[in-house]
Each structure stands twice: as structure tokens, then as C-alpha cells.
């Protein structure tokens, strides 16, 4: 895949890009995963947005914070999402690798914390994340918090 990675702040997203981003997140998190929650949680304006685009189409995205909201100074990665039609070709791995590189650049010297769906724990271990909480239920899906030491 010839995916290009674009980093932008919320205010830099055009109306079409924002519409496409919210649509991707809703299709995956609300429809596929059946999580009835308000995606517009008020945190997007404070985040960096990593967009994976190919041929003008948004295929993947993650939300990155230099300081985790409500956290203790760690950076964080969340809302990690890959379009259903673009899965199985390593795009998720490329997305997380780019998000980690971005955290290391935007928040040097800070650990990274994520809320991972428990079935993806081994996937994230491949990026040096380690579980730091027992499993817990979040939006009807079992999650674990994981941290990665400062880069």
C-alpha cells in the first residue's frame, strides 16, 4: 500500500477531512464493535491527528497527545483505527509505528500510555508496550492499560 502519513492539529482539518475521520471512527467503533458512546468527547481539539491516506481516501487514523489527558505526564495514543477494507496488509502495524515515532518526536523523554483492547495486547507488545493494569471493561470491551518506556 502507498499510504502517506499526515500529522495535523484539529484546527488544520478541513470540513471534508473531519467528516471522513469521524465517519471512519464511527463505522469501526460504533457499528463494527457495537460501542454506543459519544466519540466527540471534547479531546480532539487538544490532540494531534495522524491520518493514513491513499489515493485521497482516509484508511487509518490515530489520536496522539503529548500529555495524556488526566495523566501523569505520559504521552498517549488512542482512537487507533483502520478501515475494514484496508486490514490484513500491515497497515495497523505501520500506523502504530508512525504514532510511536510521532510521540517520541512530539514528547521526547516521555513514556507512552495506551488503553488497548485486551485481545490486541500481544500486538502492542511488539512495540515495547507492557501491561500496567489488570483487565477491565470499557464500553463493553475488555481493555488493559499499557505503557512504553520513553524512547
MMTF fields as JSON, N, C-alpha, C and O atoms, coordinates in Angstrom:
{
  "mmtfVersion": "1.0.0",
  "mmtfProducer": "UNKNOWN",
  "numBonds": 603,
  "numAtoms": 604,
  "numGroups": 151,
  "numChains": 1,
  "numModels": 1,
  "chainsPerModel": [1],
  "groupsPerChain": [151],
  "chainIdList": ["A"],
  "bondAtomList": [4, 2, 8, 6, 12, 10, 16, 14, 20, 18, 24, 22, 28, 26, 32, 30, 36, 34, 40, 38, 44, 42, 48, 46, 52, 50, 56, 54, 60, 58, 64, 62, 68, 66, 72, 70, 76, 74, 80, 78, 84, 82, 88, 86, 92, 90, 96, 94, 100, 98, 104, 102, 108, 106, 112, 110, 116, 114, 120, 118, 124, 122, 128, 126, 132, 130, 136, 134, 140, 138, 144, 142, 148, 146, 152, 150, 156, 154, 160, 158, 164, 162, 168, 166, 172, 170, 176, 174, 180, 178, 184, 182, 188, 186, 192, 190, 196, 194, 200, 198, 204, 202, 208, 206, 212, 210, 216, 214, 220, 218, 224, 222, 228, 226, 232, 230, 236, 234, 240, 238, 244, 242, 248, 246, 252, 250, 256, 254, 260, 258, 264, 262, 268, 266, 272, 270, 276, 274, 280, 278, 284, 282, 288, 286, 292, 290, 296, 294, 300, 298, 304, 302, 308, 306, 312, 310, 316, 314, 320, 318, 324, 322, 328, 326, 332, 330, 336, 334, 340, 338, 344, 342, 348, 346, 352, 350, 356, 354, 360, 358, 364, 362, 368, 366, 372, 370, 376, 374, 380, 378, 384, 382, 388, 386, 392, 390, 396, 394, 400, 398, 404, 402, 408, 406, 412, 410, 416, 414, 420, 418, 424, 422, 428, 426, 432, 430, 436, 434, 440, 438, 444, 442, 448, 446, 452, 450, 456, 454, 460, 458, 464, 462, 468, 466, 472, 470, 476, 474, 480, 478, 484, 482, 488, 486, 492, 490, 496, 494, 500, 498, 504, 502, 508, 506, 512, 510, 516, 514, 520, 518, 524, 522, 528, 526, 532, 530, 536, 534, 540, 538, 544, 542, 548, 546, 552, 550, 556, 554, 560, 558, 564, 562, 568, 566, 572, 570, 576, 574, 580, 578, 584, 582, 588, 586, 592, 590, 596, 594, 600, 598],
  "bondOrderList": [1, 1, 1, 1, 1, 1, 1, 1, 1, 1, 1, 1, 1, 1, 1, 1, 1, 1, 1, 1, 1, 1, 1, 1, 1, 1, 1, 1, 1, 1, 1, 1, 1, 1, 1, 1, 1, 1, 1, 1, 1, 1, 1, 1, 1, 1, 1, 1, 1, 1, 1, 1, 1, 1, 1, 1, 1, 1, 1, 1, 1, 1, 1, 1, 1, 1, 1, 1, 1, 1, 1, 1, 1, 1, 1, 1, 1, 1, 1, 1, 1, 1, 1, 1, 1, 1, 1, 1, 1, 1, 1, 1, 1, 1, 1, 1, 1, 1, 1, 1, 1, 1, 1, 1, 1, 1, 1, 1, 1, 1, 1, 1, 1, 1, 1, 1, 1, 1, 1, 1, 1, 1, 1, 1, 1, 1, 1, 1, 1, 1, 1, 1, 1, 1, 1, 1, 1, 1, 1, 1, 1, 1, 1, 1, 1, 1, 1, 1, 1, 1],
  "groupList": [{"groupName": "UNK", "atomNameList": ["N", "CA", "C", "O"], "elementList": ["N", "C", "C", "O"], "formalChargeList": [0, 0, 0, 0], "bondAtomList": [1, 0, 2, 1, 3, 2], "bondOrderList": [1, 1, 2], "singleLetterCode": "X", "chemCompType": "L-PEPTIDE LINKING"}],
  "groupTypeList": [0, 0, 0, 0, 0, 0, 0, 0, 0, 0, 0, 0, 0, 0, 0, 0, 0, 0, 0, 0, 0, 0, 0, 0, 0, 0, 0, 0, 0, 0, 0, 0, 0, 0, 0, 0, 0, 0, 0, 0, 0, 0, 0, 0, 0, 0, 0, 0, 0, 0, 0, 0, 0, 0, 0, 0, 0, 0, 0, 0, 0, 0, 0, 0, 0, 0, 0, 0, 0, 0, 0, 0, 0, 0, 0, 0, 0, 0, 0, 0, 0, 0, 0, 0, 0, 0, 0, 0, 0, 0, 0, 0, 0, 0, 0, 0, 0, 0, 0, 0, 0, 0, 0, 0, 0, 0, 0, 0, 0, 0, 0, 0, 0, 0, 0, 0, 0, 0, 0, 0, 0, 0, 0, 0, 0, 0, 0, 0, 0, 0, 0, 0, 0, 0, 0, 0, 0, 0, 0, 0, 0, 0, 0, 0, 0, 0, 0, 0, 0, 0, 0],
  "groupIdList": [1, 2, 3, 4, 5, 6, 7, 8, 9, 10, 11, 12, 13, 14, 15, 16, 17, 18, 19, 20, 21, 22, 23, 24, 25, 26, 27, 28, 29, 30, 31, 32, 33, 34, 35, 36, 37, 38, 39, 40, 41, 42, 43, 44, 45, 46, 47, 48, 49, 50, 51, 52, 53, 54, 55, 56, 57, 58, 59, 60, 61, 62, 63, 64, 65, 66, 67, 68, 69, 70, 71, 72, 73, 74, 75, 76, 77, 78, 79, 80, 81, 82, 83, 84, 85, 86, 87, 88, 89, 90, 91, 92, 93, 94, 95, 96, 97, 98, 99, 100, 101, 102, 103, 104, 105, 106, 107, 108, 109, 110, 111, 112, 113, 114, 115, 116, 117, 118, 119, 120, 121, 122, 123, 124, 125, 126, 127, 128, 129, 130, 131, 132, 133, 134, 135, 136, 137, 138, 139, 140, 141, 142, 143, 144, 145, 146, 147, 148, 149, 150, 151],
  "secStructList": [7, 7, 7, 3, 3, 3, 3, 3, 3, 4, 4, 4, 1, 7, 2, 2, 2, 2, 2, 2, 2, 2, 2, 2, 2, 0, 0, 0, 0, 0, 0, 0, 1, 7, 7, 7, 7, 7, 1, 7, 7, 1, 7, 4, 4, 4, 1, 3, 3, 3, 3, 3, 3, 3, 6, 6, 3, 3, 3, 3, 3, 3, 3, 3, 3, 1, 1, 7, 6, 6, 1, 1, 1, 7, 3, 3, 3, 3, 3, 3, 3, 3, 7, 4, 4, 4, 6, 6, 1, 1, 2, 2, 2, 2, 2, 2, 2, 2, 2, 2, 2, 2, 2, 2, 2, 2, 1, 6, 6, 7, 7, 3, 3, 3, 3, 3, 3, 4, 4, 4, 2, 2, 2, 2, 2, 6, 6, 6, 7, 3, 3, 7, 1, 7, 7, 3, 3, 3, 6, 6, 3, 3, 3, 3, 3, 3, 3, 3, 7, 7, 7],
  "xCoordList": [0.837, 0.0, 0.877, 1.907, 0.484, 1.21, 0.572, 0.202, 0.44, -0.209, 0.75, 1.909, 0.252, 1.004, 0.507, -0.691, 1.431, 1.071, 1.063, 2.048, -0.056, -0.214, -0.471, -1.356, 0.296, 0.115, -0.527, -0.06, -1.581, -2.202, -2.895, -3.226, -3.1, -3.889, -5.354, -5.657, -6.241, -7.676, -8.091, -8.844, -7.605, -7.974, -7.466, -7.92, -6.534, -5.998, -6.803, -6.624, -7.689, -8.534, -9.598, -10.297, -9.718, -10.797, -12.114, -12.111, -13.231, -14.531, -14.657, -15.206, -14.16, -14.233, -13.385, -13.802, -12.185, -11.3, -11.903, -11.866, -12.454, -13.071, -14.257, -14.434, -15.066, -16.227, -15.779, -16.372, -14.728, -14.201, -13.615, -13.814, -12.898, -12.307, -13.39, -13.32, -14.385, -15.456, -16.23, -16.638, -16.428, -17.114, -16.354, -16.954, -15.035, -14.214, -14.298, -14.507, -14.14, -14.199, -15.577, -15.667, -16.633, -17.983, -18.238, -18.825, -17.798, -18.004, -17.335, -17.908, -16.119, -15.376, -15.808, -16.182, -15.764, -16.014, -17.493, -17.833, -18.366, -19.79, -20.491, -21.199, -20.304, -21.02, -20.364, -21.02, -19.077, -18.415, -18.284, -18.613, -17.801, -17.528, -18.724, -18.675, -19.777, -21.028, -20.825, -21.374, -20.033, -19.806, -20.626, -20.288, -21.693, -22.533, -21.927, -22.114, -21.208, -20.578, -20.483, -20.641, -20.227, -20.072, -18.604, -17.743, -18.329, -16.958, -16.436, -15.253, -17.301, -16.915, -16.82, -17.724, -15.702, -15.528, -14.891, -14.596, -14.677, -14.073, -12.554, -11.939, -11.936, -10.476, -9.799, -8.61, -10.531, -9.918, -9.216, -8.138, -9.779, -9.09, -7.723, -6.907, -7.458, -6.174, -5.165, -4.003, -5.595, -4.767, -4.094, -4.494, -3.062, -2.524, -3.294, -3.66, -3.541, -4.252, -3.324, -2.801, -3.132, -2.32, -3.273, -4.103, -3.156, -4.057, -3.268, -2.269, -3.716, -3.123, -4.004, -5.128, -3.493, -4.292, -3.655, -2.438, -4.496, -4.037, -5.057, -6.254, -4.581, -5.477, -6.585, -7.701, -6.279, -7.264, -8.276, -9.214, -8.104, -9.059, -8.406, -7.295, -9.097, -8.612, -8.771, -9.881, -7.657, -7.681, -7.361, -7.728, -6.677, -6.258, -6.062, -5.803, -6.191, -6.011, -5.684, -6.012, -5.032, -4.795, -4.792, -4.516, -5.102, -5.12, -3.967, -3.838, -3.138, -1.924, -1.915, -2.189, -1.593, -1.467, -0.033, 0.553, 0.526, 1.861, 1.844, 2.827, 0.727, 0.485, -0.897, -1.886, -0.963, -2.235, -3.222, -2.892, -4.434, -5.444, -5.708, -6.002, -5.602, -5.824, -4.687, -4.803, -3.594, -2.485, -1.407, -1.582, -0.304, 0.814, 2.022, 3.164, 1.774, 2.869, 3.249, 4.094, 2.64, 2.971, 2.291, 1.286, 2.865, 2.178, 1.145, 1.168, 0.248, -0.692, -1.116, -1.083, -1.512, -2.032, -3.398, -3.559, -4.37, -5.71, -6.472, -5.964, -7.703, -8.581, -7.841, -7.943, -7.101, -6.344, -7.343, -8.042, -7.409, -8.458, -7.951, -7.25, -8.325, -8.014, -9.313, -10.075, -9.565, -10.76, -10.822, -9.807, -12.005, -12.191, -11.58, -10.95, -11.751, -11.254, -9.747, -9.205, -9.06, -7.609, -6.86, -5.662, -7.542, -6.903, -6.227, -6.538, -5.301, -4.648, -3.426, -2.865, -2.999, -1.828, -0.729, 0.198, -0.834, 0.185, -0.035, 0.838, -1.19, -1.441, -1.559, -1.096, -2.165, -2.266, -0.898, -0.651, -0.013, 1.359, 2.081, 2.779, 1.906, 2.537, 1.969, 2.706, 0.672, 0.017, 0.583, 0.94, 0.663, 1.172, 2.652, 3.079, 3.432, 4.85, 5.004, 5.846, 4.204, 4.264, 3.788, 4.355, 2.759, 2.261, 3.319, 3.495, 4.021, 5.09, 6.221, 6.729, 6.614, 7.655, 7.215, 8.012, 5.94, 5.414, 5.466, 5.842, 5.094, 5.178, 6.614, 6.869, 7.551, 8.96, 9.457, 10.309, 8.925, 9.315, 8.608, 9.235, 7.3, 6.5, 6.7, 6.594, 6.99, 7.115, 8.373, 8.287, 9.543, 10.779, 10.968, 10.694, 11.442, 11.708, 10.487, 10.585, 9.335, 8.12, 7.726, 7.848, 7.251, 6.663, 5.363, 4.82, 4.875, 3.604, 2.65, 3.025, 1.427, 0.415, -0.759, -1.172, -1.288, -2.45, -3.478, -3.149, -4.721, -5.785, -6.024, -6.656, -5.524, -5.584, -6.707, -6.95, -7.382, -8.313, -7.469, -6.431, -7.925, -7.115, -6.664, -5.561, -7.495, -7.098, -5.953, -5.39, -5.605, -4.501, -3.227, -2.276, -3.221, -2.073, -0.772, 0.225, -0.761, 0.468, 0.902, 2.095, -0.076, 0.229, 1.021, 2.068, 0.528, 1.197, 2.514, 3.416, 2.637, 3.922, 5.03, 6.196, 4.665, 5.629, 6.222, 7.209, 5.622, 6.124, 6.686, 6.822, 7.009, 7.603, 6.616, 7.037, 5.313, 4.325, 4.197, 4.274, 4.001, 3.801, 2.572, 2.321, 1.82, 0.599, 0.93, 1.89, 0.12, 0.344, -0.917, -0.909, -2.002, -3.231, -3.82, -3.526, -4.647, -5.408, -6.465, -6.787, -6.999, -8.055, -9.272, -9.591, -9.935, -11.144, -12.092, -11.67, -13.353, -14.371, -14.52, -14.715, -14.428, -14.592, -15.442, -15.057, -16.578, -17.516, -17.861, -18.025, -17.97, -18.381, -17.281, -17.55, -16.042, -14.909, -13.826, -13.538, -13.229, -12.156, -10.905, -10.457, -10.356, -9.165, -8.087, -8.363, -6.869, -5.761, -5.015, -4.901, -4.512, -3.63, -2.225, -1.821, -1.491, -0.13, 0.752, 0.295, 2.013, 2.959, 4.183, 4.547, 4.789, 6.045, 7.036, 6.73, 8.221, 9.198, 9.552, 9.38, 10.038, 10.464, 11.457, 12.35, 11.286, 12.021, 13.48, 14.184],
  "yCoordList": [-1.183, 0.0, 1.239, 1.271, 2.246, 3.503, 4.546, 5.621, 4.244, 5.161, 6.277, 6.031, 7.5, 8.651, 9.03, 8.97, 9.421, 9.787, 11.293, 11.966, 11.815, 13.247, 13.501, 12.889, 14.395, 14.825, 16.199, 17.085, 16.391, 17.708, 17.928, 16.984, 19.183, 19.558, 19.594, 19.67, 19.541, 19.527, 20.714, 20.545, 21.902, 23.105, 23.123, 23.936, 22.244, 22.161, 21.219, 21.198, 20.44, 19.535, 20.343, 21.152, 20.125, 20.766, 20.065, 18.968, 20.669, 20.044, 18.643, 17.747, 18.445, 17.129, 16.099, 14.953, 16.507, 15.598, 15.218, 14.053, 16.197, 15.932, 14.989, 14.066, 15.223, 14.37, 12.934, 11.983, 12.788, 11.458, 10.776, 9.577, 11.531, 10.987, 10.503, 9.381, 11.337, 10.944, 9.747, 8.862, 9.721, 8.591, 7.293, 6.265, 7.32, 6.118, 5.625, 4.436, 6.52, 6.114, 5.565, 4.58, 6.166, 5.671, 4.306, 3.428, 4.123, 2.822, 1.697, 0.62, 1.951, 0.898, 0.765, -0.324, 1.843, 1.739, 1.563, 0.764, 2.288, 2.227, 1.078, 0.294, 0.97, -0.062, -1.439, -2.395, -1.559, -2.869, -3.408, -4.564, -2.562, -3.028, -2.853, -3.25, -2.27, -2.089, -1.357, -1.75, -0.297, 0.527, 1.805, 2.697, 1.876, 3.077, 4.103, 4.026, 5.053, 6.092, 7.357, 7.318, 8.467, 9.74, 9.889, 10.102, 9.776, 9.885, 11.31, 11.512, 12.286, 13.692, 14.007, 14.608, 13.588, 13.664, 14.962, 15.104, 15.903, 17.172, 17.166, 18.204, 16.021, 15.925, 16.123, 16.437, 15.946, 16.082, 17.424, 17.443, 18.547, 19.824, 19.917, 20.754, 19.082, 19.109, 18.119, 18.11, 17.298, 16.192, 16.514, 17.416, 15.736, 15.621, 14.488, 13.517, 14.606, 13.565, 13.03, 13.781, 11.727, 11.035, 10.393, 9.564, 10.773, 10.281, 9.496, 9.984, 8.279, 7.458, 7.53, 7.027, 8.159, 8.445, 7.793, 7.833, 7.197, 6.643, 7.009, 6.772, 7.584, 7.958, 8.906, 8.842, 9.782, 10.734, 10.159, 10.851, 8.909, 8.238, 7.951, 7.425, 8.296, 8.026, 6.544, 6.013, 5.871, 4.438, 4.116, 3.051, 5.029, 4.747, 6.057, 7.102, 5.976, 7.175, 6.809, 5.722, 7.737, 7.632, 9.045, 10.02, 9.122, 10.397, 10.362, 9.411, 11.392, 11.412, 12.658, 13.771, 12.438, 13.537, 13.6, 12.582, 14.804, 14.994, 14.727, 14.247, 15.04, 14.722, 14.11, 14.72, 12.911, 12.186, 12.985, 13.382, 13.229, 13.935, 13.2, 12.005, 13.912, 13.307, 12.424, 11.754, 12.413, 11.515, 12.176, 13.268, 11.488, 11.938, 12.332, 12.095, 12.926, 13.408, 12.524, 12.906, 11.33, 10.48, 11.021, 11.728, 10.67, 10.872, 9.753, 8.8, 9.861, 8.755, 8.666, 9.64, 7.464, 7.16, 6.532, 5.66, 6.968, 6.398, 6.516, 7.028, 6.031, 6.038, 5.473, 6.005, 4.395, 3.723, 2.957, 2.071, 3.299, 2.738, 2.525, 3.367, 1.375, 1.052, 0.655, -0.153, 1.217, 0.893, -0.609, -1.241, -1.16, -2.608, -3.105, -4.162, -2.374, -2.792, -2.7, -3.16, -2.108, -1.932, -2.792, -2.6, -3.726, -4.571, -5.787, -6.187, -6.354, -7.583, -7.371, -8.335, -6.117, -5.837, -5.099, -4.556, -5.08, -4.446, -2.969, -2.306, -2.445, -1.02, -0.657, 0.408, -1.516, -1.253, -1.17, -0.308, -2.065, -2.06, -0.772, -0.152, -0.384, 0.851, 2.074, 3.01, 2.071, 3.172, 3.333, 4.439, 2.236, 2.315, 2.704, 3.492, 2.172, 2.542, 4.043, 4.69, 4.592, 6.033, 6.841, 7.892, 6.367, 7.062, 7.074, 8.087, 5.959, 5.896, 6.856, 7.584, 6.859, 7.8, 9.241, 10.075, 9.519, 10.86, 11.233, 12.354, 10.311, 10.574, 10.861, 11.787, 10.071, 10.267, 11.638, 12.246, 12.12, 13.421, 14.569, 15.573, 14.41, 15.471, 15.56, 16.637, 14.426, 14.363, 13.593, 12.551, 14.098, 13.365, 13.17, 14.06, 11.986, 11.687, 11.271, 11.052, 11.159, 10.753, 9.335, 8.931, 8.593, 7.28, 7.489, 8.593, 6.428, 6.466, 5.493, 4.362, 5.928, 5.068, 4.916, 5.873, 3.695, 3.41, 2.606, 1.942, 2.678, 1.793, 0.826, 1.183, -0.386, -1.359, -2.362, -2.797, -2.719, -3.834, -5.062, -5.301, -5.831, -6.926, -7.925, -8.462, -8.18, -9.155, -8.64, -9.403, -7.356, -6.785, -6.594, -5.951, -7.156, -6.971, -7.441, -6.719, -8.613, -9.125, -8.232, -8.011, -7.719, -6.802, -5.608, -5.261, -4.985, -3.81, -4.162, -3.327, -5.378, -5.803, -5.743, -5.537, -5.924, -5.831, -4.438, -4.264, -3.445, -2.066, -1.665, -0.479, -2.657, -2.472, -1.943, -1.433, -2.055, -1.717, -2.903, -4.057, -2.611, -3.642, -3.3, -2.137, -4.318, -4.118, -3.533, -3.947, -2.563, -1.937, -1.916, -1.345, -2.53, -2.649, -4.033, -4.682, -4.489, -5.704, -5.397, -4.232, -6.428, -6.207, -5.531, -5.771, -4.689, -4.005, -3.82, -3.834, -3.651, -3.467, -1.982, -1.177, -1.619, -0.235, -0.246, -0.854, 0.41, 0.426, -0.982, -1.218, -1.917, -3.276, -4.16, -5.297, -3.67, -4.432, -4.497, -3.496, -5.674, -5.826, -5.099, -5.313, -4.242, -3.457, -3.707, -4.229, -3.331, -3.24, -1.949, -1.561, -1.291, -0.153, -0.701, -1.671, -0.061, -0.482, 0.76, 1.831, 0.607, 1.712, 1.256, 0.081, 2.224, 2.019, 3.011, 4.199, 2.544, 3.465, 4.592, 4.458, 5.681, 6.81, 6.334, 5.537, 6.841, 6.417, 6.645, 6.314],
  "zCoordList": [0.0, 0.0, 0.0, 0.673, -0.739, -0.788, 0.098, -0.372, 1.366, 2.301, 2.69, 3.023, 2.645, 3.123, 4.504, 4.779, 5.376, 6.754, 6.895, 6.59, 7.359, 7.581, 9.062, 9.66, 9.638, 11.026, 11.003, 10.288, 11.767, 11.825, 13.164, 13.881, 13.472, 14.633, 14.197, 13.007, 15.161, 14.889, 14.013, 13.054, 14.339, 13.596, 12.168, 11.363, 11.84, 10.478, 9.596, 8.378, 10.206, 9.425, 8.699, 9.309, 7.4, 6.661, 6.959, 7.519, 6.6, 6.875, 6.28, 6.923, 5.069, 4.437, 5.154, 5.326, 5.576, 6.312, 7.657, 8.054, 8.353, 9.648, 9.49, 10.285, 8.465, 8.204, 7.932, 8.441, 7.125, 6.797, 8.036, 8.235, 8.864, 10.089, 11.046, 11.547, 11.3, 12.224, 11.659, 12.41, 10.356, 9.73, 9.907, 10.223, 9.709, 9.889, 11.326, 11.564, 12.271, 13.675, 14.032, 14.764, 13.543, 13.845, 13.208, 13.84, 11.957, 11.299, 12.075, 12.242, 12.549, 13.244, 14.7, 15.134, 15.448, 16.892, 17.231, 18.103, 16.562, 16.905, 16.186, 16.819, 14.877, 14.126, 14.239, 14.652, 13.879, 13.919, 15.338, 15.606, 16.242, 17.601, 18.53, 19.694, 18.024, 18.776, 20.104, 21.133, 20.062, 21.254, 21.117, 20.338, 21.876, 21.849, 22.795, 24.009, 22.237, 23.045, 22.207, 20.987, 22.864, 22.172, 21.779, 22.632, 20.49, 20.002, 20.161, 20.438, 19.99, 20.137, 21.63, 22.211, 22.241, 23.694, 24.176, 25.363, 23.273, 23.645, 23.655, 23.899, 23.395, 23.45, 22.093, 22.04, 21.01, 19.682, 19.471, 18.877, 19.93, 19.712, 20.394, 20.008, 21.394, 22.108, 21.532, 21.938, 20.602, 20.108, 18.779, 18.043, 18.513, 17.162, 16.503, 17.165, 15.213, 14.475, 13.396, 12.573, 13.416, 12.423, 11.434, 11.809, 10.181, 9.143, 8.109, 7.581, 7.818, 6.773, 5.544, 5.547, 4.486, 3.297, 2.077, 1.893, 1.254, -0.023, -1.089, -0.922, -2.179, -3.264, -2.828, -3.344, -1.882, -1.398, -0.426, -0.03, -0.037, 0.859, 2.205, 2.26, 3.288, 4.635, 4.943, 4.902, 5.252, 5.543, 6.994, 7.489, 7.68, 9.054, 9.799, 9.201, 11.112, 11.917, 13.358, 13.832, 14.038, 15.481, 16.048, 15.348, 17.321, 18.035, 19.038, 19.809, 19.025, 19.84, 20.728, 20.277, 21.995, 22.95, 23.455, 23.823, 23.467, 24.032, 25.533, 26.098, 26.17, 27.585, 27.68, 27.273, 28.214, 28.32, 29.167, 30.284, 28.65, 29.439, 30.756, 30.759, 31.852, 33.155, 33.622, 34.648, 32.885, 33.198, 34.03, 34.571, 34.112, 34.942, 34.099, 34.494, 32.953, 32.13, 30.969, 30.16, 30.86, 29.719, 28.463, 28.53, 27.326, 26.054, 25.926, 26.704, 24.962, 24.752, 23.3, 22.548, 22.939, 21.607, 21.817, 22.67, 21.052, 21.164, 19.864, 18.867, 19.894, 18.723, 17.5, 16.394, 17.725, 16.662, 15.806, 16.3, 14.524, 13.678, 12.252, 11.691, 11.681, 10.287, 9.609, 10.14, 8.445, 7.672, 7.401, 7.107, 7.503, 7.325, 6.011, 5.991, 4.938, 3.631, 3.468, 2.463, 4.447, 4.358, 5.369, 5.576, 5.993, 7.013, 6.382, 5.26, 7.133, 6.695, 5.83, 5.309, 5.666, 4.831, 5.607, 5.006, 6.939, 7.764, 8.036, 8.596, 7.647, 7.841, 9.324, 9.732, 10.126, 11.562, 12.207, 13.05, 11.81, 12.334, 11.911, 12.713, 10.654, 10.172, 10.89, 11.197, 11.157, 11.865, 13.276, 13.681, 14.017, 15.39, 15.386, 16.231, 14.461, 14.384, 14.138, 14.761, 13.245, 12.968, 14.171, 14.469, 14.863, 16.056, 17.158, 17.835, 17.343, 18.347, 17.967, 18.819, 16.694, 16.244, 16.507, 16.936, 16.244, 16.491, 17.957, 18.298, 18.828, 20.276, 20.685, 21.455, 20.174, 20.516, 20.046, 20.693, 18.921, 18.386, 19.127, 19.465, 19.374, 19.995, 21.504, 22.089, 22.125, 23.585, 23.97, 24.621, 23.572, 23.862, 25.362, 26.167, 25.711, 27.109, 27.911, 29.118, 27.255, 27.971, 27.583, 26.427, 28.573, 28.295, 27.519, 27.487, 26.899, 26.168, 26.841, 27.15, 27.065, 27.679, 26.719, 26.064, 26.646, 25.802, 26.588, 27.571, 26.14, 26.608, 25.456, 24.461, 25.589, 24.5, 24.724, 25.85, 23.649, 23.755, 24.091, 23.475, 25.068, 25.619, 24.556, 24.648, 23.552, 22.526, 21.646, 20.862, 21.768, 20.997, 21.83, 21.385, 23.034, 23.923, 23.265, 23.305, 22.672, 22.025, 20.86, 20.65, 20.106, 19.008, 19.543, 18.995, 20.603, 21.166, 21.853, 21.916, 22.364, 22.938, 21.887, 22.222, 20.621, 19.533, 19.364, 18.65, 20.018, 20.002, 21.365, 21.662, 22.187, 23.523, 24.564, 25.602, 24.304, 25.33, 26.279, 25.857, 27.566, 28.58, 29.403, 29.719, 29.74, 30.517, 31.887, 32.536, 32.318, 33.628, 34.488, 35.578, 34.011, 34.812, 34.592, 33.587, 35.521, 35.243, 34.176, 33.943, 33.535, 32.547, 33.188, 34.352, 32.411, 32.87, 31.689, 30.533, 31.987, 30.959, 30.656, 31.566, 29.381, 28.943, 27.684, 26.685, 27.715, 26.589, 26.11, 24.913, 27.059, 26.731, 26.176, 25.786, 26.129, 25.596, 26.673, 27.33, 26.852, 27.839, 27.334, 26.207, 28.187, 27.884, 28.934, 30.015, 28.603, 29.555, 29.24, 28.077, 30.265, 30.034, 29.834, 30.475, 28.936, 28.632, 28.55, 28.152, 28.929, 28.808, 28.022, 28.007, 27.38, 26.656, 27.244, 27.348, 27.632, 28.22, 27.248, 26.036, 27.787, 26.959, 25.91, 26.197, 24.674, 23.503, 23.544, 22.59]
}
